Tab-separated table of C-alpha atoms in Angstrom:
chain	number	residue	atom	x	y	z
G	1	UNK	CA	122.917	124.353	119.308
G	2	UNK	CA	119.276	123.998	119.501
G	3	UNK	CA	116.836	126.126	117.492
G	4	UNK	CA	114.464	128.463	118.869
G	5	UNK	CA	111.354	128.472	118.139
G	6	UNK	CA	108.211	130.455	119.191
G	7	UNK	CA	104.682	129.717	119.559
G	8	UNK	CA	103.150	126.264	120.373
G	9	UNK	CA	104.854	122.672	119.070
G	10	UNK	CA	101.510	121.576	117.725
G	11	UNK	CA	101.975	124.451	114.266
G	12	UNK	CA	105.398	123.508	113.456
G	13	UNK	CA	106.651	124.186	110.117
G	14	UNK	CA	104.397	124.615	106.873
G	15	UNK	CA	103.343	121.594	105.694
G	16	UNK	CA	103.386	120.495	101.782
G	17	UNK	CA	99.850	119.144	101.870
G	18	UNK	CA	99.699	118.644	98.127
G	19	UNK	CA	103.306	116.733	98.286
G	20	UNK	CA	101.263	114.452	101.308
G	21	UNK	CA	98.011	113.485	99.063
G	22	UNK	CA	100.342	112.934	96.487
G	23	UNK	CA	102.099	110.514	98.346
G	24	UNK	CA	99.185	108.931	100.218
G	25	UNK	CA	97.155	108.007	96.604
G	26	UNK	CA	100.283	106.945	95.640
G	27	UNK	CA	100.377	104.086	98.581
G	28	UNK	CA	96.822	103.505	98.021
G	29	UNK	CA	97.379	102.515	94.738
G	30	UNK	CA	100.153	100.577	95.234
G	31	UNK	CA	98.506	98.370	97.808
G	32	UNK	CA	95.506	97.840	95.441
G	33	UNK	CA	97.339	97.092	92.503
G	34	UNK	CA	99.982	94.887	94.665
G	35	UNK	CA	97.076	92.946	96.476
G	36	UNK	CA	95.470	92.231	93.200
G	37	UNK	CA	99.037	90.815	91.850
G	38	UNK	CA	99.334	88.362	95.119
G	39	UNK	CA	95.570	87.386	95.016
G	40	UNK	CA	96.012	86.829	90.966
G	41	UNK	CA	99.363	85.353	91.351
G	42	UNK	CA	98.054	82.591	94.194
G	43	UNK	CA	94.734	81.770	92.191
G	44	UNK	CA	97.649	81.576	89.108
G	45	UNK	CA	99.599	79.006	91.338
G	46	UNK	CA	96.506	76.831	92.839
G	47	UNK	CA	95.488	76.187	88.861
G	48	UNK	CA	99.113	74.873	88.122
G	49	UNK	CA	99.705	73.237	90.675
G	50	UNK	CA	95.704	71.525	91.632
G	51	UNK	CA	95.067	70.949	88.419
G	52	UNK	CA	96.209	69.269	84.767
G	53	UNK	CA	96.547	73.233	83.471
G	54	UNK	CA	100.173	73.312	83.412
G	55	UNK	CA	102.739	75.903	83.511
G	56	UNK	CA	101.937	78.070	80.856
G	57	UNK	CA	98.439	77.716	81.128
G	58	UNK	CA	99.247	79.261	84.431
G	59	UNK	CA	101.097	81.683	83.807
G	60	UNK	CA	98.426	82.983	81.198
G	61	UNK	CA	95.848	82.702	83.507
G	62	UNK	CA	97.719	85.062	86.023
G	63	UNK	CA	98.343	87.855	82.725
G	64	UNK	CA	94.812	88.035	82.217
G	65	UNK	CA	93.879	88.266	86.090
G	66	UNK	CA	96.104	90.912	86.495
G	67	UNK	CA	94.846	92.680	82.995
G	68	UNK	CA	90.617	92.446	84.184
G	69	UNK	CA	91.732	93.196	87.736
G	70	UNK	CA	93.241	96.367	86.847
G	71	UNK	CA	90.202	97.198	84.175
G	72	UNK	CA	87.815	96.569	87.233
G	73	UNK	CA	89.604	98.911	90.363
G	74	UNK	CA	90.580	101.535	87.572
């Protein structure tokens, strides 16, 4: 059935704590780096789409946001 445990709820088990930064820079880095793709990636389309750059000239333009962008939060 149920386990039995002593002592209050609040200790529980042992926690990994290196296991939890681990995994908490992990999502911090992932949201940086994945906001600076969207952000890039809609600057990217509002030059291809406002303007007489063109597909490819977009699609360069979002490569080298996302290259400085990752130079400058590194």
């Amino acid at each position: 059935m149920a386990e039995h445990h002593s002592g209050p709820v609040e200790t529980g088990a042992a926690m990994d704590y290196p296991e939890h930064e681990k995994t908490y820079d992990f999502f911090v880095a992932g949201a940086k780096y994945g906001t600076l793709f969207c952000v890039a990636l809609l600057i990217a389309m509002a030059a291809g789409f406002f303007t007489s750059a063109g597909f490819f000239s977009s699609v360069l333009l979002l490569i080298i946001l996302n290259v400085v962008g990752y130079f400058l939060l590194r």
